[in-house]
XYZ file of C-alpha atoms in Angstrom:
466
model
C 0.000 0.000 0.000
C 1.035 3.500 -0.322
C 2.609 5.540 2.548
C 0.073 8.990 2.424
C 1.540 9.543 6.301
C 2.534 13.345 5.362
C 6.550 13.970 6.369
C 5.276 16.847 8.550
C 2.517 16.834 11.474
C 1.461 19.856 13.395
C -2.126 21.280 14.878
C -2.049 24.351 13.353
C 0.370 25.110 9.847
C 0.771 28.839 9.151
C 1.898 29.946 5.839
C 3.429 33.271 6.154
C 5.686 34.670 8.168
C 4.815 38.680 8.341
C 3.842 40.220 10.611
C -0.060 38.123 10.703
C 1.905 35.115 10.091
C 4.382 36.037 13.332
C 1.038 37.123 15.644
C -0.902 34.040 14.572
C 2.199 31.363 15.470
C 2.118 32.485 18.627
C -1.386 32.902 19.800
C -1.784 29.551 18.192
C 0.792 28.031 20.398
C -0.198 30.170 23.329
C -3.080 28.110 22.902
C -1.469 24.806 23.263
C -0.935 24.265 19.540
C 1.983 22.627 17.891
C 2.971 24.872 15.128
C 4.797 25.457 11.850
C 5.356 28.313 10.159
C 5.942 28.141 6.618
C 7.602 30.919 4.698
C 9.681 31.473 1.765
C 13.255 33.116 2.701
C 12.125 34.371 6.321
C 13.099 37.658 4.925
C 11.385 40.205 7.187
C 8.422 41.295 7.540
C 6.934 43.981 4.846
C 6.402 46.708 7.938
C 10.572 46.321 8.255
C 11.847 45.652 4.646
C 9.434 47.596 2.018
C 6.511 48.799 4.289
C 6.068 51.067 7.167
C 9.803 51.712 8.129
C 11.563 52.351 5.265
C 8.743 54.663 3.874
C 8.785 56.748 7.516
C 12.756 56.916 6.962
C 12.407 58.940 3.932
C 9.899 61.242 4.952
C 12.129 61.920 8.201
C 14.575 63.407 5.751
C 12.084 64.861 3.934
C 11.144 66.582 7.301
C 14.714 67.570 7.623
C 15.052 69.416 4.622
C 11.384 71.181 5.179
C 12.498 72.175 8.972
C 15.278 73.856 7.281
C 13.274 75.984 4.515
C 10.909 76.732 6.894
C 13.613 77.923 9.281
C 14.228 81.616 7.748
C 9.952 82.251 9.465
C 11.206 81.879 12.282
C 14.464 84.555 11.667
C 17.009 81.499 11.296
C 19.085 81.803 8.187
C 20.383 78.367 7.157
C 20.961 78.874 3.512
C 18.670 76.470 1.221
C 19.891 73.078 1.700
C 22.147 70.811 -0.242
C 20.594 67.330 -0.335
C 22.788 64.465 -1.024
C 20.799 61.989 -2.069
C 23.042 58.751 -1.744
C 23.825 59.471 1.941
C 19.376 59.982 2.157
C 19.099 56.586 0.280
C 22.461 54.791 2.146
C 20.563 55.703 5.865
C 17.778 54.177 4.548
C 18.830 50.961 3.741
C 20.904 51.180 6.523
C 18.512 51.544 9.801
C 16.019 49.641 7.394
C 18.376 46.547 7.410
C 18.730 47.198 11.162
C 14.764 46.686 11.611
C 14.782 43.856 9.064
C 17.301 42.002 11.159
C 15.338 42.623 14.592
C 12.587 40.900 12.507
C 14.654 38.020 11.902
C 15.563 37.640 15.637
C 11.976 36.961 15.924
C 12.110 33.766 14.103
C 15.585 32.191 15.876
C 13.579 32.851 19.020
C 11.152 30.705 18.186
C 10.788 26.257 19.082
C 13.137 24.370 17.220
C 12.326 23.101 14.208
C 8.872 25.813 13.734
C 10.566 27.320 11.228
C 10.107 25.867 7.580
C 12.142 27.201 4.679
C 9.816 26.930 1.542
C 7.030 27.771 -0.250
C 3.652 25.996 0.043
C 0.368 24.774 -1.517
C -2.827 22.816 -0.764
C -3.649 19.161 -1.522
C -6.501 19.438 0.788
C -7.906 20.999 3.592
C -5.508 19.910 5.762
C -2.713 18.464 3.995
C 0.122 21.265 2.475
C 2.460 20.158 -0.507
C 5.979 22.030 0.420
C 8.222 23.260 -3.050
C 10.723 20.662 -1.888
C 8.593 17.818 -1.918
C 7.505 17.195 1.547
C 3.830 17.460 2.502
C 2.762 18.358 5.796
C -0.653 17.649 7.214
C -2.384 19.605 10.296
C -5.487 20.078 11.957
C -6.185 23.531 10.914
C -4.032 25.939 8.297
C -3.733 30.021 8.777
C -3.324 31.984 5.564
C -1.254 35.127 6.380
C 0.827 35.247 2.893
C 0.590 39.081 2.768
C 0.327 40.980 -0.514
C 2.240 41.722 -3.539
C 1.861 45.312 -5.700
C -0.782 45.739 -8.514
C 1.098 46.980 -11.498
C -0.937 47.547 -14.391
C -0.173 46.143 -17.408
C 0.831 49.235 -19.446
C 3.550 50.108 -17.294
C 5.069 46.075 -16.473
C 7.011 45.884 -19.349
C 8.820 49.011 -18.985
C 12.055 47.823 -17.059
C 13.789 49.073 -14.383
C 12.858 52.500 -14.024
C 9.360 51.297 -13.141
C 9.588 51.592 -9.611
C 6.974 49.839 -6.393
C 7.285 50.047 -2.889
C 9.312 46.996 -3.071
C 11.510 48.397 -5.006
C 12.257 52.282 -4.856
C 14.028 52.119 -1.604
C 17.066 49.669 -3.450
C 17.845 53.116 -5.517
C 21.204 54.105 -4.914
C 20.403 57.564 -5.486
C 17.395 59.997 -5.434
C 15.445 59.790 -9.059
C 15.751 63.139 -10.868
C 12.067 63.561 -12.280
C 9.456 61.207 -10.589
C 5.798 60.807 -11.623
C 4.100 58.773 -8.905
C 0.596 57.185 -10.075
C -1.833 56.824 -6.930
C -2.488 59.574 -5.003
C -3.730 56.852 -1.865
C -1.680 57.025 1.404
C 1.423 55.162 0.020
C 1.842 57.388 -2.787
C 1.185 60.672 -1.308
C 3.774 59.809 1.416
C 6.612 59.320 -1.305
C 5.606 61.574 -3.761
C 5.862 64.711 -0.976
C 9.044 63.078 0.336
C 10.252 62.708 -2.604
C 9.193 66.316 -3.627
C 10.813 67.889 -0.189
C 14.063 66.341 -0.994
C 14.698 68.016 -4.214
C 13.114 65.744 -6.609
C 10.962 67.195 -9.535
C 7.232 65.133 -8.595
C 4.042 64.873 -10.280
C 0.861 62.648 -9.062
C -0.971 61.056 -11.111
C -5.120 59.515 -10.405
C -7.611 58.559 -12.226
C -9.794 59.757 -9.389
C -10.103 63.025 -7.787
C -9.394 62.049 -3.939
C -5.702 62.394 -2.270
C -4.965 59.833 0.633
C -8.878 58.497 0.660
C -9.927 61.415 2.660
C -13.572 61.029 3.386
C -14.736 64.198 4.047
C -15.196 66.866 1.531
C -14.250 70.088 3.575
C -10.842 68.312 5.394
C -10.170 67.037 1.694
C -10.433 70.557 0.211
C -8.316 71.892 3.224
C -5.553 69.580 2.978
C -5.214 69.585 -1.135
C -3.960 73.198 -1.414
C -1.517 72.500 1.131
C -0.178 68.885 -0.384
C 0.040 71.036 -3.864
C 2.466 73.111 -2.132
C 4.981 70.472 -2.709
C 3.727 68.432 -5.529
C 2.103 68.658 -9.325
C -1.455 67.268 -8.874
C -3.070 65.895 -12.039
C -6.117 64.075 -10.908
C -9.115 62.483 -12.871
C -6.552 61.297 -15.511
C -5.038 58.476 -16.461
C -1.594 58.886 -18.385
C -0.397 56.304 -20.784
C 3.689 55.489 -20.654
C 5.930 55.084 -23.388
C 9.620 54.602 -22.795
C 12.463 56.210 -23.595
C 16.725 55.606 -23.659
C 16.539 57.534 -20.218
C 13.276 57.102 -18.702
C 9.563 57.171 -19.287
C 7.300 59.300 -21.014
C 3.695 59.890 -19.814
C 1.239 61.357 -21.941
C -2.490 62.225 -20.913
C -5.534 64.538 -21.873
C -3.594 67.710 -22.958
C -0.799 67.258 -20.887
C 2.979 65.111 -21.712
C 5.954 65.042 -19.647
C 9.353 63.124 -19.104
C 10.218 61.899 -16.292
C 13.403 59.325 -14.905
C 11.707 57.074 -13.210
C 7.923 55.909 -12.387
C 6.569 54.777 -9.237
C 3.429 52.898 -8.997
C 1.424 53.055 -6.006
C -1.683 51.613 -7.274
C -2.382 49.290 -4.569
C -1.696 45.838 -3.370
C -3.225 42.609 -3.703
C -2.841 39.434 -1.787
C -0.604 36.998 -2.374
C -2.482 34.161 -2.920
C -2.141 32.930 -6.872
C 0.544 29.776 -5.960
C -1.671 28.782 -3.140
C -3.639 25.761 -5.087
C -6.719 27.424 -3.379
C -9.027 25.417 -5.872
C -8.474 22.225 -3.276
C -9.758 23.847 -0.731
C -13.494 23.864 -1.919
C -13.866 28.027 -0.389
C -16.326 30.128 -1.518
C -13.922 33.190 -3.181
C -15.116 36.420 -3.896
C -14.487 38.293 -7.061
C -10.654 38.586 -6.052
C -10.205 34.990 -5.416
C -10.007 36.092 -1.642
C -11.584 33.136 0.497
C -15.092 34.731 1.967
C -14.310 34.717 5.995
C -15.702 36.314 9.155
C -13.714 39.298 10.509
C -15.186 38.279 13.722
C -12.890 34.508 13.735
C -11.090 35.090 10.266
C -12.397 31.665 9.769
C -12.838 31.500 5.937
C -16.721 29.655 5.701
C -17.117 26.824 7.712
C -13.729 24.821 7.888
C -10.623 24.634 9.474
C -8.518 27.421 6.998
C -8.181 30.853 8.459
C -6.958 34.221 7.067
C -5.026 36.840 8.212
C -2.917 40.263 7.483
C -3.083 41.550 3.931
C -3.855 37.814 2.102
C -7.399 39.058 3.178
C -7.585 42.150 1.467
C -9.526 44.011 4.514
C -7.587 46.373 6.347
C -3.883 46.957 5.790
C -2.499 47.907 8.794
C 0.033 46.699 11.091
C -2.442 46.602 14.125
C -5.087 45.123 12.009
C -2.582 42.238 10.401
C -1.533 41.825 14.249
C -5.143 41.309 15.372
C -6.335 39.222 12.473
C -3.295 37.111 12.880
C -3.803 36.910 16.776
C -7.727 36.436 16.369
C -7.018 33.737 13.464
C -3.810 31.867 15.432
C -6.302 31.133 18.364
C -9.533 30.156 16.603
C -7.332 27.805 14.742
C -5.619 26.042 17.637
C -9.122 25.792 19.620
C -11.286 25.094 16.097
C -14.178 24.261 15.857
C -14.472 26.051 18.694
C -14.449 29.934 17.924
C -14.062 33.027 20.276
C -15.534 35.687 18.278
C -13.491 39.326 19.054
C -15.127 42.554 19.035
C -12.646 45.055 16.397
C -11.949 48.334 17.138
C -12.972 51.325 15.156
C -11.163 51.638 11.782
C -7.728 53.583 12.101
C -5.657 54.543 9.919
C -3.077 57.271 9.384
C -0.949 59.012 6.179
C 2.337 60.723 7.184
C 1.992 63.409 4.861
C 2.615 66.715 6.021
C 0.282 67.486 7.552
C -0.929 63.867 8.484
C -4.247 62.566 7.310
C -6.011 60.561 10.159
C -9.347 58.247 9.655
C -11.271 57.229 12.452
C -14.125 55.590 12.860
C -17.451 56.684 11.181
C -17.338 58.367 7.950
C -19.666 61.907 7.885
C -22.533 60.792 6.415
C -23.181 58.062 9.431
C -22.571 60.595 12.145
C -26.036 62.975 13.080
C -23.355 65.505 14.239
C -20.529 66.551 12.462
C -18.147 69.818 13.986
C -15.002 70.930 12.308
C -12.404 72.975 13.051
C -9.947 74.846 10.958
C -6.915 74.741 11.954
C -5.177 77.872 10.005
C -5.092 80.131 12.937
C -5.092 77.113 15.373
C -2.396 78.712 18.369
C 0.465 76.078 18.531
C 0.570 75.209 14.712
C 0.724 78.681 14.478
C 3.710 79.191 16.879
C 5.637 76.468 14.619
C 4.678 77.972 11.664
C 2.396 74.638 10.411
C -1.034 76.411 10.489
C -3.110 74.759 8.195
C -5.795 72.245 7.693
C -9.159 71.019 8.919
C -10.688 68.401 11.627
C -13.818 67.001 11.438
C -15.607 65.544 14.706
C -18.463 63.131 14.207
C -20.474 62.105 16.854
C -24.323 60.374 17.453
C -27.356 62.376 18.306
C -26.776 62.267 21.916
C -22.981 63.802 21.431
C -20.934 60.611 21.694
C -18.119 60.439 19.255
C -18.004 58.102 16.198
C -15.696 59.390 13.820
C -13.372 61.694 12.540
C -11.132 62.994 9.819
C -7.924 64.661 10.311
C -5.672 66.886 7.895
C -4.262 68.878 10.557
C -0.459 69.384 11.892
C -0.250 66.499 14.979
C -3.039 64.191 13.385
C -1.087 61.371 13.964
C -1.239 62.026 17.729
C -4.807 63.159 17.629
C -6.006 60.055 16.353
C -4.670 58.179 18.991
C -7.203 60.133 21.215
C -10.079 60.518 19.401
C -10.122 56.483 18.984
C -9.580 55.836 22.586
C -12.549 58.208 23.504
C -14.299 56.166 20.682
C -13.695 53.225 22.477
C -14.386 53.942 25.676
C -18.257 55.623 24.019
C -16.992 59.248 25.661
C -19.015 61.838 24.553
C -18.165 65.411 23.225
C -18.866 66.463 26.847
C -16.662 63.908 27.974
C -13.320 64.911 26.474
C -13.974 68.046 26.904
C -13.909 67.680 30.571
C -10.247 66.522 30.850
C -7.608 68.862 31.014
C -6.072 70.544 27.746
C -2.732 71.884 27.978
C -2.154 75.403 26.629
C -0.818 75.599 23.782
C -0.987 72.199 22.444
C -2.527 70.838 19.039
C -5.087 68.944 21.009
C -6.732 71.682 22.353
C -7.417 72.789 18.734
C -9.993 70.111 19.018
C -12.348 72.382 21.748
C -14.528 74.440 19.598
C -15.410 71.313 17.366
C -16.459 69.483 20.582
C -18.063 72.355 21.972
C -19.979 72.899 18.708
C -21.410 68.725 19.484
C -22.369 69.620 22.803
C -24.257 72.616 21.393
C -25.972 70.553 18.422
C -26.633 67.329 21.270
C -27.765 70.084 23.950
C -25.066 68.247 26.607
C -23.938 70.467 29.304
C -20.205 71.598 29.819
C -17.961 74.086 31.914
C -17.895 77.601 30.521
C -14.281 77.347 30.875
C -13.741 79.369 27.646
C -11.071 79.003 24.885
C -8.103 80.180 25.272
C -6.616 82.335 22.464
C -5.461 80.419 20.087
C -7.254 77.701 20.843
């Protein structure tokens, strides 16, 4: 008879080893599960090598150079600055490669023998074919293979100087002329970096949004603002045609050369060599398994999905939930503790920052803004600019809120704890506000709630400036 023992055994088989792939491993052997994690290279997670890290590094020396123009407001003359842009791109690499490898530490930390070197598909279910011809069968599987960029297909045949996230941050050297196409949070970061740091920049959309900003008014605040740095051309779509030195893009009454292209377009997950056909899931119209954000439990059987293979939310602290909340379920399947998410969060580190929380306007009954162009302590750093929006239920409890305001990275942190917690407009504004902070900027939008929710509050004034 035929030996169909598989060479491997575990409880729970995760394939991916991101950042999901990391958080589900563990919570599944928290849970008394014996584990393997599968991955291809162990090279880092995409946070560390072409994610979250590297990207902030270049906008901190995009910040740099900005602090410095900015300087001569405040009567310091520093001369414009000279930007050398192999040292920028060297620093990169180099505290990038210094996350990567903390990353990596991860893994050696882990049980011997967890760790498996190689790529994997399904048979079944529950039995995994590996690329160097051992199978491995186990009691439950989590899906956490993270995503790959969409590039579409006019510009994939265009070599080199077609650049993606994975990619731009190998240059050696700043691009001269860069046309970024995607104006979501990923390209708006790079193309303003980019932009700050000498580099002739252009964004490109076929739509007429920057970052995804919800809201009309904080959308039509920020824009003039982001334009400051970089050529907008929105609502088109520009068709590429190469040249001996870079690319040309051409578009309704516009042309323009530039060195090098980078696509932002999105990501999609990386799920094409899984062999999901064996599986027998229900996939949606992306070939993403259907699951329940509640379990991550894809239908009714013993696969799971995590992290950006889900195409849901792609966030670190979502990938880290949905890889804890899937690395559990699976060890204790079929028996499922159901979590309750927090509000959606999420956060562009332009200048000023874009922060989403929550609700969107038109499913809040109150919504209070605040402009923050003569808001006191952007003012005193010479940042004024922008607009928040507060959105909160008819009896004044806040919801949502969108942010294009100097701090909104730090704001957002706040507002989605008080969302949390179900404080109301009243609430917050009982807690002390330091003068003069950015957060206090918040006051007359929460004031304005309490007014439109008829709550009760101190008549503790605003400061100037406030």
């Amino acid at each position: 008879m035929t030996d169909t023992r598989p060479d491997l055994s575990c409880d729970v088989a995760i394939i991916g080893a991101g950042t999901a792939g990391l958080a589900a491993e563990r919570a599944a052997r928290k849970a008394g599960a014996r584990t393997l994690l599968i991955d291809d290279g162990f090279k880092g997670t995409l946070c560390a090598t072409t994610g979250c890290m590297p990207s902030k590094l270049l906008i901190a020396a995009a910040q740099a150079a900005a602090d410095i123009a900015r300087a001569g407001v405040m009567g310091i003359e520093a001369g414009p600055a000279r930007i050398d842009g192999r040292r920028v791109m060297a620093r990169v690499r180099a505290e990038r490669d210094r996350f990567v490898a903390a990353t990596k530490e991860s893994y050696t930390a882990l049980p011997g023998e967890t760790c498996i070197d190689a790529r994997a598909r399904f048979l079944e279910r529950t039995r995994l074919e590996l690329d160097d011809g051992r199978t491995v069968g186990a009691r439950s599987v989590v899906i956490a293979t993270g995503s790959i960029p969409v590039v579409p297909k006019a510009f994939r045949d265009l070599g080199p100087r077609v650049l993606t996230s994975d990619t731009i941050f190998a240059l050696d050297d700043l691009p001269d002329h860069l046309a970024v196409i995607g104006s979501g949070p990923l390209g708006a970061e790079l193309a303003q970096a980019m932009a700050r740091l000498g580099v002739r920049v252009a964004l490109f959309d076929k739509g007429d949004r920057l970052v995804g900003i919800r809201c009309d008014k904080v959308h039509d605040a920020f824009g003039p603002l982001f334009a400051g740095d970089v050529t907008l051309h929105l609502g088109c779509s520009p068709e590429p045609s190469p040249l001996p030195d870079g690319i040309r893009l051409t578009w309704d009454g516009g042309q323009e050369d530039f060195s090098h292209v980078l696509v932002a377009t999105g990501r999609r997950p990386a799920l094409d060599d899984l062999n999901l056909s064996e599986t027998g899931l229900d996939l949606n119209d992306k070939g993403v398994p259907r699951f329940d954000r509640s379990t991550m439990q894809c239908g009714d059987s013993c696969i799971f999905i995590a992290g950006d293979a889900d195409a849901d939310a792609p966030v670190l602290h979502e990938a880290s939930l949905d890889g804890a909340t899937a690395g559990t379920n699976a060890a204790t399947w079929p028996d499922l503790s159901p979590i309750d998410r927090p509000p959606m969060f999420a956060i562009a580190f332009t200048d000023p920052p874009v922060a989403t929380v929550g609700a969107s306007p038109q499913d809040c009954a109150i919504n209070a803004f605040r402009d923050y162009s003569r808001q006191g302590r952007a003012q005193v750093e010479a940042r004024a600019g922008g607009m928040a929006r507060l959105g909160a239920d008819a009896r004044g409890r806040l919801i949502g809120a969108d942010l294009a305001v100097p701090g909104a990275d730090h704001l957002g942190h706040l507002l989605v704890l008080a969302i949390m917690n179900g404080a109301s407009a009243a609430d917050l504004l009982n807690m002390p506000f330091y003068h003069p902070t950015l957060e206090e900027g918040l006051k007359p939008a929460l004031r304005e709630i309490c007014r439109q929710a008829s709550l009760a509050i101190r008549n503790d004034g605003n400061p100037p400036g406030a």
